[in-house]
Short mmCIF file of C-alpha atoms and ligand atoms in Angstrom, two decimals:
data_model
loop_
_atom_site.label_atom_id
_atom_site.label_comp_id
_atom_site.label_asym_id
_atom_site.label_seq_id
_atom_site.Cartn_x
_atom_site.Cartn_y
_atom_site.Cartn_z
CA MET A 1 0.00 0.00 0.00
CA ARG A 2 1.26 3.44 -0.91
CA THR A 3 0.08 7.05 -0.81
CA GLN A 4 1.68 10.48 -1.13
CA VAL A 5 0.91 11.76 2.39
CA ALA A 6 0.07 9.46 5.32
CA ILE A 7 -1.93 11.47 7.85
CA ILE A 8 -2.07 10.19 11.42
CA GLY A 9 -5.20 11.40 13.24
CA GLY A 10 -8.67 12.32 12.05
CA GLY A 11 -9.28 15.36 14.23
CA PRO A 12 -9.69 18.80 12.66
CA ALA A 13 -5.97 19.02 11.77
CA GLY A 14 -5.73 15.69 9.95
CA LEU A 15 -9.08 15.96 8.16
CA LEU A 16 -8.53 19.54 7.00
CA LEU A 17 -5.01 18.74 5.78
CA SER A 18 -6.35 15.80 3.77
CA HIS A 19 -9.03 18.03 2.25
CA LEU A 20 -6.64 20.88 1.38
CA LEU A 21 -4.21 18.44 -0.23
CA HIS A 22 -7.01 16.87 -2.27
CA ARG A 23 -7.87 20.34 -3.63
CA GLN A 24 -4.30 20.50 -4.94
CA GLY A 25 -4.43 17.03 -6.47
CA ILE A 26 -2.31 15.45 -3.72
CA GLU A 27 -3.38 12.05 -2.45
CA SER A 28 -3.49 11.16 1.24
CA VAL A 29 -4.77 8.50 3.63
CA VAL A 30 -6.12 9.50 7.07
CA LEU A 31 -5.61 6.91 9.82
CA GLU A 32 -7.81 7.50 12.88
CA SER A 33 -7.73 5.19 15.91
CA ARG A 34 -11.32 5.94 17.07
CA ASP A 35 -14.57 5.22 15.27
CA ARG A 36 -16.45 7.85 13.27
CA ALA A 37 -19.25 8.36 15.82
CA TYR A 38 -16.76 9.01 18.62
CA VAL A 39 -14.81 11.59 16.62
CA GLU A 40 -18.01 13.35 15.52
CA GLN A 41 -19.59 13.74 18.96
CA ARG A 42 -16.52 14.59 21.07
CA GLN A 43 -17.22 18.05 22.58
CA ARG A 44 -14.42 20.57 22.22
CA ALA A 45 -14.10 24.33 21.92
CA GLY A 46 -15.82 26.41 19.28
CA MET A 47 -14.45 29.91 18.70
CA LEU A 48 -13.04 30.52 15.22
CA GLU A 49 -10.77 33.36 14.19
CA GLN A 50 -11.66 35.11 10.95
CA GLY A 51 -8.54 33.58 9.38
CA THR A 52 -9.88 30.12 10.28
CA THR A 53 -13.31 30.74 8.75
CA ASP A 54 -11.55 32.14 5.64
CA VAL A 55 -9.57 28.89 5.26
CA LEU A 56 -12.72 26.77 5.59
CA ARG A 57 -14.76 28.98 3.24
CA ASP A 58 -11.99 29.30 0.62
CA GLY A 59 -11.53 25.54 0.88
CA GLY A 60 -15.19 25.01 -0.04
CA VAL A 61 -16.21 23.58 3.34
CA GLY A 62 -17.80 26.70 4.82
CA GLU A 63 -21.39 26.27 3.66
CA ARG A 64 -22.93 25.07 6.94
CA LEU A 65 -20.52 27.28 8.90
CA ASP A 66 -21.90 30.31 7.00
CA ARG A 67 -25.47 29.21 7.70
CA GLU A 68 -25.18 28.17 11.35
CA GLY A 69 -22.07 29.91 12.68
CA LEU A 70 -22.71 32.88 14.97
CA VAL A 71 -20.62 35.90 14.02
CA HIS A 72 -19.47 37.91 17.06
CA HIS A 73 -18.21 41.49 17.24
CA GLY A 74 -17.27 41.68 20.90
CA LEU A 75 -16.91 39.88 24.20
CA GLU A 76 -17.51 40.75 27.82
CA LEU A 77 -15.06 40.70 30.70
CA ARG A 78 -17.02 40.51 33.94
CA PHE A 79 -15.55 41.15 37.40
CA GLY A 80 -16.31 43.13 40.54
CA GLY A 81 -20.04 42.73 39.90
CA ALA A 82 -20.02 44.51 36.51
CA GLY A 83 -19.56 43.69 32.83
CA HIS A 84 -17.14 45.47 30.48
CA ARG A 85 -17.42 45.02 26.72
CA VAL A 86 -14.32 44.57 24.57
CA ALA A 87 -15.39 45.80 21.12
CA LEU A 88 -13.39 43.33 19.03
CA THR A 89 -14.55 44.53 15.62
CA GLU A 90 -14.29 48.25 16.39
CA LEU A 91 -10.78 47.69 17.69
CA THR A 92 -9.52 45.36 14.94
CA GLY A 93 -11.89 45.46 11.96
CA ARG A 94 -12.27 41.69 12.32
CA THR A 95 -14.90 39.29 13.66
CA VAL A 96 -14.87 35.85 15.30
CA THR A 97 -17.39 33.05 14.77
CA VAL A 98 -18.86 30.56 17.21
CA TYR A 99 -19.12 27.16 15.49
CA ALA A 100 -18.34 23.99 17.40
CA GLN A 101 -15.21 22.04 16.53
CA THR A 102 -17.31 18.88 16.46
CA GLU A 103 -19.43 20.42 13.65
CA ILE A 104 -16.27 21.19 11.67
CA VAL A 105 -15.20 17.57 12.08
CA LYS A 106 -18.60 16.36 10.81
CA ASP A 107 -18.41 18.71 7.80
CA LEU A 108 -14.87 17.58 6.94
CA VAL A 109 -15.55 13.84 7.31
CA ALA A 110 -18.65 14.13 5.11
CA ARG A 111 -16.79 16.13 2.49
CA ARG A 112 -13.76 13.82 2.42
CA LEU A 113 -16.00 10.79 1.90
CA GLU A 114 -18.07 12.62 -0.75
CA ASP A 115 -14.86 13.43 -2.64
CA GLY A 116 -13.80 9.77 -2.51
CA GLY A 117 -11.20 10.49 0.18
CA ASP A 118 -9.55 7.65 2.07
CA VAL A 119 -10.35 8.04 5.80
CA ARG A 120 -9.80 4.85 7.80
CA PHE A 121 -11.45 4.72 11.23
CA GLU A 122 -10.44 2.34 14.01
CA ALA A 123 -6.99 2.31 12.41
CA LYS A 124 -4.39 2.84 15.11
CA VAL A 125 -0.86 3.79 14.10
CA VAL A 126 1.71 1.86 16.15
CA ALA A 127 5.03 2.67 14.42
CA ILE A 128 6.50 5.41 12.25
CA ASP A 129 9.56 5.37 10.01
CA ALA A 130 10.34 9.01 9.25
CA ALA A 131 13.27 8.19 6.95
CA ALA A 132 11.99 5.37 4.72
CA PRO A 133 8.94 6.87 5.18
CA SER A 134 6.09 4.60 6.23
CA VAL A 135 3.57 4.08 9.01
CA THR A 136 2.44 0.80 10.54
CA TYR A 137 -1.12 0.55 11.79
CA GLU A 138 -3.53 -1.97 13.25
CA GLN A 139 -7.09 -2.37 12.01
CA GLY A 140 -9.55 -5.17 12.72
CA GLY A 141 -6.89 -7.30 14.41
CA LYS A 142 -4.46 -7.08 11.46
CA THR A 143 -1.27 -5.07 11.01
CA TYR A 144 -0.62 -3.07 7.83
CA THR A 145 2.17 -0.89 6.50
CA LEU A 146 1.45 2.21 4.46
CA GLU A 147 4.35 3.62 2.46
CA CYS A 148 4.37 7.31 1.59
CA ASP A 149 6.43 10.37 0.62
CA TYR A 150 5.58 12.34 3.76
CA ILE A 151 3.94 11.70 7.12
CA ALA A 152 1.74 14.28 8.88
CA GLY A 153 1.50 13.74 12.63
CA CYS A 154 -1.95 15.17 13.43
CA ASP A 155 -2.61 12.73 16.26
CA GLY A 156 -3.17 15.13 19.13
CA PHE A 157 -1.40 15.45 22.45
CA HIS A 158 -1.44 11.71 23.29
CA GLY A 159 -0.42 10.48 19.85
CA VAL A 160 2.57 8.51 18.56
CA SER A 161 4.16 11.09 16.23
CA ARG A 162 5.74 13.42 18.74
CA PRO A 163 7.80 10.63 20.39
CA ALA A 164 9.12 9.80 16.89
CA VAL A 165 11.00 13.12 16.75
CA PRO A 166 14.47 12.70 18.29
CA ASP A 167 16.35 15.64 19.86
CA MET A 168 13.13 17.41 20.58
CA ARG A 169 12.92 20.15 23.18
CA THR A 170 9.69 20.60 25.05
CA PHE A 171 8.43 23.53 27.10
CA SER A 172 5.45 23.35 29.41
CA ARG A 173 3.42 24.88 32.19
CA GLU A 174 0.82 23.18 34.38
CA TYR A 175 -1.89 25.32 35.97
CA PRO A 176 -3.36 24.73 39.44
CA PHE A 177 -6.89 24.34 38.00
CA ALA A 178 -9.00 22.63 35.33
CA TRP A 179 -12.24 23.45 33.47
CA LEU A 180 -15.53 21.72 34.03
CA GLY A 181 -17.44 22.20 30.74
CA VAL A 182 -21.14 21.63 30.22
CA LEU A 183 -23.49 21.70 27.26
CA ALA A 184 -27.07 22.63 28.21
CA ASP A 185 -30.37 22.73 26.35
CA VAL A 186 -31.18 26.31 27.29
CA PRO A 187 -31.12 29.52 25.27
CA PRO A 188 -27.92 31.46 26.04
CA SER A 189 -28.36 34.14 28.70
CA THR A 190 -26.07 36.40 26.65
CA ASP A 191 -25.46 37.39 23.00
CA GLU A 192 -21.71 37.67 23.43
CA LEU A 193 -19.27 35.48 25.37
CA ILE A 194 -18.78 36.36 29.03
CA TYR A 195 -15.37 35.72 30.57
CA ALA A 196 -15.94 36.14 34.32
CA HIS A 197 -13.28 36.60 36.98
CA HIS A 198 -14.52 35.93 40.51
CA GLU A 199 -12.79 35.13 43.79
CA ARG A 200 -14.62 31.76 43.70
CA GLY A 201 -12.95 31.10 40.36
CA PHE A 202 -13.24 31.78 36.63
CA ALA A 203 -16.41 31.08 34.63
CA LEU A 204 -17.14 31.32 30.89
CA HIS A 205 -20.52 31.63 29.22
CA SER A 206 -20.33 30.56 25.59
CA LEU A 207 -23.00 29.29 23.23
CA ARG A 208 -23.66 26.84 20.45
CA SER A 209 -26.99 27.95 18.96
CA PRO A 210 -30.04 30.04 19.88
CA LYS A 211 -31.17 27.05 21.97
CA VAL A 212 -27.94 25.59 23.33
CA SER A 213 -25.52 27.10 25.85
CA ARG A 214 -21.92 26.08 26.52
CA LEU A 215 -20.59 26.95 29.99
CA TYR A 216 -17.35 26.40 31.86
CA LEU A 217 -16.25 26.60 35.50
CA GLN A 218 -12.76 26.72 36.94
CA VAL A 219 -12.33 23.70 39.25
CA ALA A 220 -9.42 21.95 41.00
CA PRO A 221 -7.14 19.93 38.67
CA ASP A 222 -8.05 16.66 40.43
CA GLU A 223 -11.77 17.50 40.64
CA ASP A 224 -14.22 14.59 40.61
CA LEU A 225 -17.07 15.08 38.13
CA ALA A 226 -19.35 13.04 40.43
CA ALA A 227 -19.07 15.83 43.02
CA TRP A 228 -20.89 18.18 40.62
CA PRO A 229 -24.62 17.41 40.36
CA ASP A 230 -26.58 19.79 38.11
CA GLU A 231 -27.80 22.01 40.98
CA ARG A 232 -24.25 22.61 42.17
CA ILE A 233 -23.08 23.50 38.65
CA TRP A 234 -25.91 26.01 38.12
CA SER A 235 -25.58 27.64 41.54
CA GLU A 236 -21.81 27.97 41.17
CA LEU A 237 -22.19 29.48 37.69
CA ALA A 238 -24.83 31.92 38.99
CA ALA A 239 -22.55 33.00 41.85
CA ARG A 240 -19.61 33.67 39.55
CA PHE A 241 -21.62 35.52 36.89
CA ALA A 242 -23.62 37.60 39.41
CA THR A 243 -23.70 41.35 38.80
CA ASP A 244 -24.74 44.23 41.01
CA ASP A 245 -27.70 44.92 38.70
CA GLY A 246 -29.22 41.47 39.10
CA TRP A 247 -28.31 39.76 35.79
CA GLU A 248 -29.90 36.32 35.56
CA LEU A 249 -28.54 33.03 34.27
CA ARG A 250 -31.09 30.77 32.57
CA GLU A 251 -30.88 27.09 33.56
CA GLY A 252 -31.73 23.97 31.59
CA PRO A 253 -31.00 20.26 31.22
CA ILE A 254 -27.28 19.45 30.98
CA THR A 255 -26.58 17.09 28.06
CA ASP A 256 -22.80 16.71 28.20
CA ARG A 257 -20.17 17.32 30.89
CA SER A 258 -16.42 16.81 31.16
CA ILE A 259 -13.33 18.06 32.97
CA THR A 260 -10.33 19.28 30.97
CA PRO A 261 -6.93 19.90 32.53
CA MET A 262 -5.24 23.20 31.72
CA ARG A 263 -1.81 23.01 30.23
CA SER A 264 0.61 24.93 28.07
CA PHE A 265 3.00 22.84 25.98
CA VAL A 266 5.28 23.37 22.96
CA ALA A 267 7.50 20.84 21.18
CA GLU A 268 10.39 22.04 19.00
CA PRO A 269 11.05 21.41 16.18
CA MET A 270 7.79 20.35 14.53
CA ARG A 271 9.63 18.21 11.99
CA HIS A 272 11.95 15.24 11.75
CA ASP A 273 13.04 14.08 8.32
CA ARG A 274 9.80 13.32 6.39
CA LEU A 275 7.57 13.58 9.45
CA PHE A 276 5.75 16.88 10.13
CA LEU A 277 3.76 17.56 13.30
CA ALA A 278 0.61 19.73 13.30
CA GLY A 279 -1.99 20.79 15.86
CA ASP A 280 -2.20 19.37 19.37
CA ALA A 281 0.52 16.82 18.52
CA ALA A 282 3.00 19.70 18.73
CA HIS A 283 1.43 22.21 21.11
CA ILE A 284 -1.30 22.71 23.69
CA VAL A 285 -2.75 25.97 25.00
CA PRO A 286 -5.13 26.50 27.90
CA PRO A 287 -8.57 27.20 26.35
CA THR A 288 -9.00 30.70 27.84
CA GLY A 289 -7.67 32.35 24.68
CA ALA A 290 -9.69 30.09 22.33
CA LYS A 291 -6.57 29.36 20.28
CA GLY A 292 -6.23 25.52 20.13
CA LEU A 293 -8.33 24.83 17.06
CA ASN A 294 -7.16 27.99 15.29
CA LEU A 295 -3.52 26.96 15.70
CA ALA A 296 -4.29 23.50 14.31
CA VAL A 297 -5.88 25.15 11.25
CA SER A 298 -2.98 27.54 10.68
CA ASP A 299 -0.43 24.69 10.99
CA VAL A 300 -2.12 22.55 8.35
CA THR A 301 -2.71 25.55 6.08
CA LEU A 302 1.06 26.15 6.04
CA LEU A 303 1.80 22.43 5.68
CA ALA A 304 -0.60 22.07 2.74
CA GLU A 305 1.03 25.06 1.02
CA ALA A 306 4.50 23.63 1.60
CA LEU A 307 3.57 20.18 0.25
CA THR A 308 1.81 21.81 -2.72
CA GLU A 309 4.99 23.70 -3.58
CA ARG A 310 7.05 20.53 -3.20
CA TYR A 311 4.86 18.50 -5.57
CA ALA A 312 4.44 21.37 -8.05
CA SER A 313 8.06 22.46 -8.39
CA GLY A 314 10.21 20.03 -6.42
CA SER A 315 11.26 22.87 -4.12
CA GLU A 316 11.53 22.08 -0.42
CA THR A 317 11.94 25.70 0.68
CA LEU A 318 8.54 25.95 2.36
CA LEU A 319 8.85 22.49 3.92
CA ASP A 320 12.22 23.52 5.36
CA GLY A 321 10.66 26.68 6.80
CA TYR A 322 7.53 24.94 8.11
CA SER A 323 8.55 24.40 11.73
CA ALA A 324 9.93 27.92 12.24
CA SER A 325 6.90 29.55 10.54
CA CYS A 326 4.49 27.64 12.73
CA LEU A 327 6.43 28.18 15.93
CA ARG A 328 6.41 31.98 15.61
CA ARG A 329 2.62 31.93 15.59
CA VAL A 330 2.45 29.15 18.20
CA TRP A 331 4.54 31.11 20.71
CA ARG A 332 2.40 34.24 20.23
CA ALA A 333 -0.70 32.16 20.94
CA GLU A 334 1.05 30.49 23.89
CA HIS A 335 1.79 33.87 25.40
CA PHE A 336 -1.72 35.20 24.82
CA SER A 337 -3.36 32.05 26.21
CA TYR A 338 -1.15 32.14 29.30
CA TRP A 339 -1.88 35.85 29.70
CA MET A 340 -5.67 35.46 29.42
CA THR A 341 -5.54 32.50 31.79
CA THR A 342 -3.59 34.26 34.51
CA LEU A 343 -5.60 37.46 34.04
CA LEU A 344 -8.93 35.73 34.62
CA HIS A 345 -8.49 32.72 36.92
CA ALA A 346 -8.36 32.67 40.70
CA ASP A 347 -4.94 31.26 41.56
CA PRO A 348 -5.28 29.25 44.78
CA GLN A 349 -1.62 30.03 45.56
CA ALA A 350 -1.88 33.79 45.04
CA ASP A 351 -1.22 36.07 47.99
CA GLU A 352 -2.96 39.38 48.60
CA PHE A 353 -0.28 41.30 46.66
CA ALA A 354 -0.79 39.11 43.60
CA ARG A 355 -4.58 39.49 43.85
CA ARG A 356 -4.29 43.30 43.95
CA LEU A 357 -2.02 43.23 40.88
CA GLN A 358 -4.49 41.01 39.04
CA ARG A 359 -7.38 43.35 39.79
CA SER A 360 -5.34 46.35 38.66
CA HIS A 361 -4.53 44.49 35.43
CA LEU A 362 -8.23 43.77 34.80
CA ASP A 363 -9.15 47.42 35.46
CA TYR A 364 -6.43 48.51 33.02
CA VAL A 365 -7.59 46.18 30.21
CA VAL A 366 -11.16 47.53 30.37
CA SER A 367 -10.26 51.19 30.81
CA SER A 368 -7.35 51.65 28.40
CA PRO A 369 -8.21 51.47 24.67
CA ALA A 370 -4.59 50.48 23.99
CA ALA A 371 -4.74 47.56 26.42
CA ALA A 372 -8.15 46.45 25.09
CA ALA A 373 -6.82 46.66 21.51
CA SER A 374 -3.95 44.38 22.42
CA LEU A 375 -6.34 41.78 23.84
CA ALA A 376 -8.60 42.17 20.81
CA GLU A 377 -5.92 41.77 18.12
CA ASN A 378 -4.64 38.59 19.74
CA TYR A 379 -8.16 37.22 20.30
CA VAL A 380 -9.30 37.72 16.70
CA GLY A 381 -5.99 36.27 15.51
CA LEU A 382 -2.83 37.65 13.96
CA PRO A 383 -1.98 37.22 10.25
CA LEU A 384 -0.63 33.82 9.18
CA GLY A 385 2.89 35.22 8.72
CA ARG A 386 4.01 33.07 5.81
N1 APR B 401 -3.32 6.42 15.44
C1 APR B 401 -4.36 7.03 14.81
N2 APR B 401 -5.02 8.09 15.32
C2 APR B 401 -4.62 8.57 16.50
C3 APR B 401 -3.56 7.99 17.23
C4 APR B 401 -2.89 6.87 16.65
N3 APR B 401 -1.87 6.26 17.27
N4 APR B 401 -3.39 8.68 18.38
C5 APR B 401 -4.33 9.65 18.39
N5 APR B 401 -5.08 9.59 17.27
C6 APR B 401 -6.22 10.44 16.90
C7 APR B 401 -7.16 10.77 18.03
O1 APR B 401 -8.13 9.76 18.23
C8 APR B 401 -7.81 12.07 17.55
O2 APR B 401 -9.01 11.86 16.86
O3 APR B 401 -5.73 11.69 16.49
C9 APR B 401 -6.77 12.66 16.58
C10 APR B 401 -6.21 13.97 17.08
O4 APR B 401 -7.25 14.93 17.03
P1 APR B 401 -7.34 16.16 18.07
O5 APR B 401 -6.98 15.69 19.43
O6 APR B 401 -8.67 16.77 17.84
O7 APR B 401 -6.17 17.14 17.62
P2 APR B 401 -6.05 18.16 16.39
O8 APR B 401 -6.64 17.62 15.15
O9 APR B 401 -4.65 18.64 16.42
O10 APR B 401 -7.01 19.35 16.80
C11 APR B 401 -6.66 20.29 17.77
O11 APR B 401 -8.38 19.73 19.26
O12 APR B 401 -7.89 19.31 21.50
C12 APR B 401 -8.46 20.19 20.61
O13 APR B 401 -8.20 22.33 21.57
C13 APR B 401 -7.70 21.46 20.63
O14 APR B 401 -9.12 22.58 19.22
C14 APR B 401 -7.88 21.93 19.26
C15 APR B 401 -7.92 20.75 18.40
C1 PHB B 402 -16.35 27.40 23.56
O1 PHB B 402 -17.33 27.92 23.02
O2 PHB B 402 -16.30 26.17 23.77
C2 PHB B 402 -15.21 28.26 23.97
C3 PHB B 402 -15.22 29.60 23.62
C4 PHB B 402 -14.17 30.41 24.02
C5 PHB B 402 -13.13 29.89 24.75
C6 PHB B 402 -13.11 28.54 25.09
C7 PHB B 402 -14.16 27.72 24.69
O3 PHB B 402 -12.12 30.71 25.17
#
């Protein structure tokens, strides 16, 4: 068996890469260890930068996104009992769009199959040869080898590609908290996202549709989901979102719940020989800056361009620059995500001095147009920087 590009992982990174390559006449095989239903219902984040929606639309997979995505022009920072709007579009000229990652995955799987793409589910990669290049995978109790020109490691944080890069340096930060995320069948209590800082901890009100809300609570890193019955979740959310003017949070049945640890992580370089890493396989950001999915999309956009150049002209210039081009953008997003996280969460280890600094920082961001503009330009996303 042989293909041009073997893609490990059928998350947004792997599926989009396969689609973008197909548009350039480059053949690929996507190997995904889970089944299709699992990949399509897994709840993840859902805030898209304008650059991300442009890639999906220009790639011909933006039809449902254009119909169902919710375009946003601002967000709210809420603390001290009051809300403060950050006017994203006024400050940057750009918008962001709420459209769940799981919907993007559904759109991409459907499109790949419609186009005759080769996406193999329940196919787990167990070995990689970055020099010869080939990948070995198991499917239905049998072991297969797929030979290729290039391998794309799009297999997320717990995948097999990253360990296949020797002489890698890694950089990381653990945070003393996690996020408890819920999906609820209740109309959102807000039109724009609310990022709330409270001494009880951070809370985020996001949305999925006019009838479905997505909410998050800061919890301890080792928190037990069983300790959070619905009533406790709603009362804790209400306490953290409370304002002096009596704002009310609508409650409804919770349909999905999970706890996600918060971590920052970068692996350098994002390449070894014929193996290229993209998305969560190479880097993780805490979700406060809404950058994870957007970084995965910008990585594979650059990788698709580099492979296109290689097959069109034989030149490896873009492939050689791939890791450095990605990492510039990755580190900017790492800094912004760390910054938003520390700005908004309640650090259980913080002393009174640190708490006063944090409050001063929040006051500054909502009272200085320059500070708000800095938040806004990072939030809506910086140019791809080819
Ligand atoms: N063989 C085949 N597939 C694998 C293997 C393996 N050995 N190991 C992992 N996978 C699959 C996983 O099952 C998963 O579906 O790789 C896929 C990786 O997908 P994601 O984790 O969604 O990562 P990525 O495509 O980079 O998307 C990044 O996901 O975690 C969020 O916030 C993050 O939004 C960001 C996005
Ligand atoms: C989400 O809608 O899931 C979401 C939005 C913004 C974030 C994180 C998650 O910062």
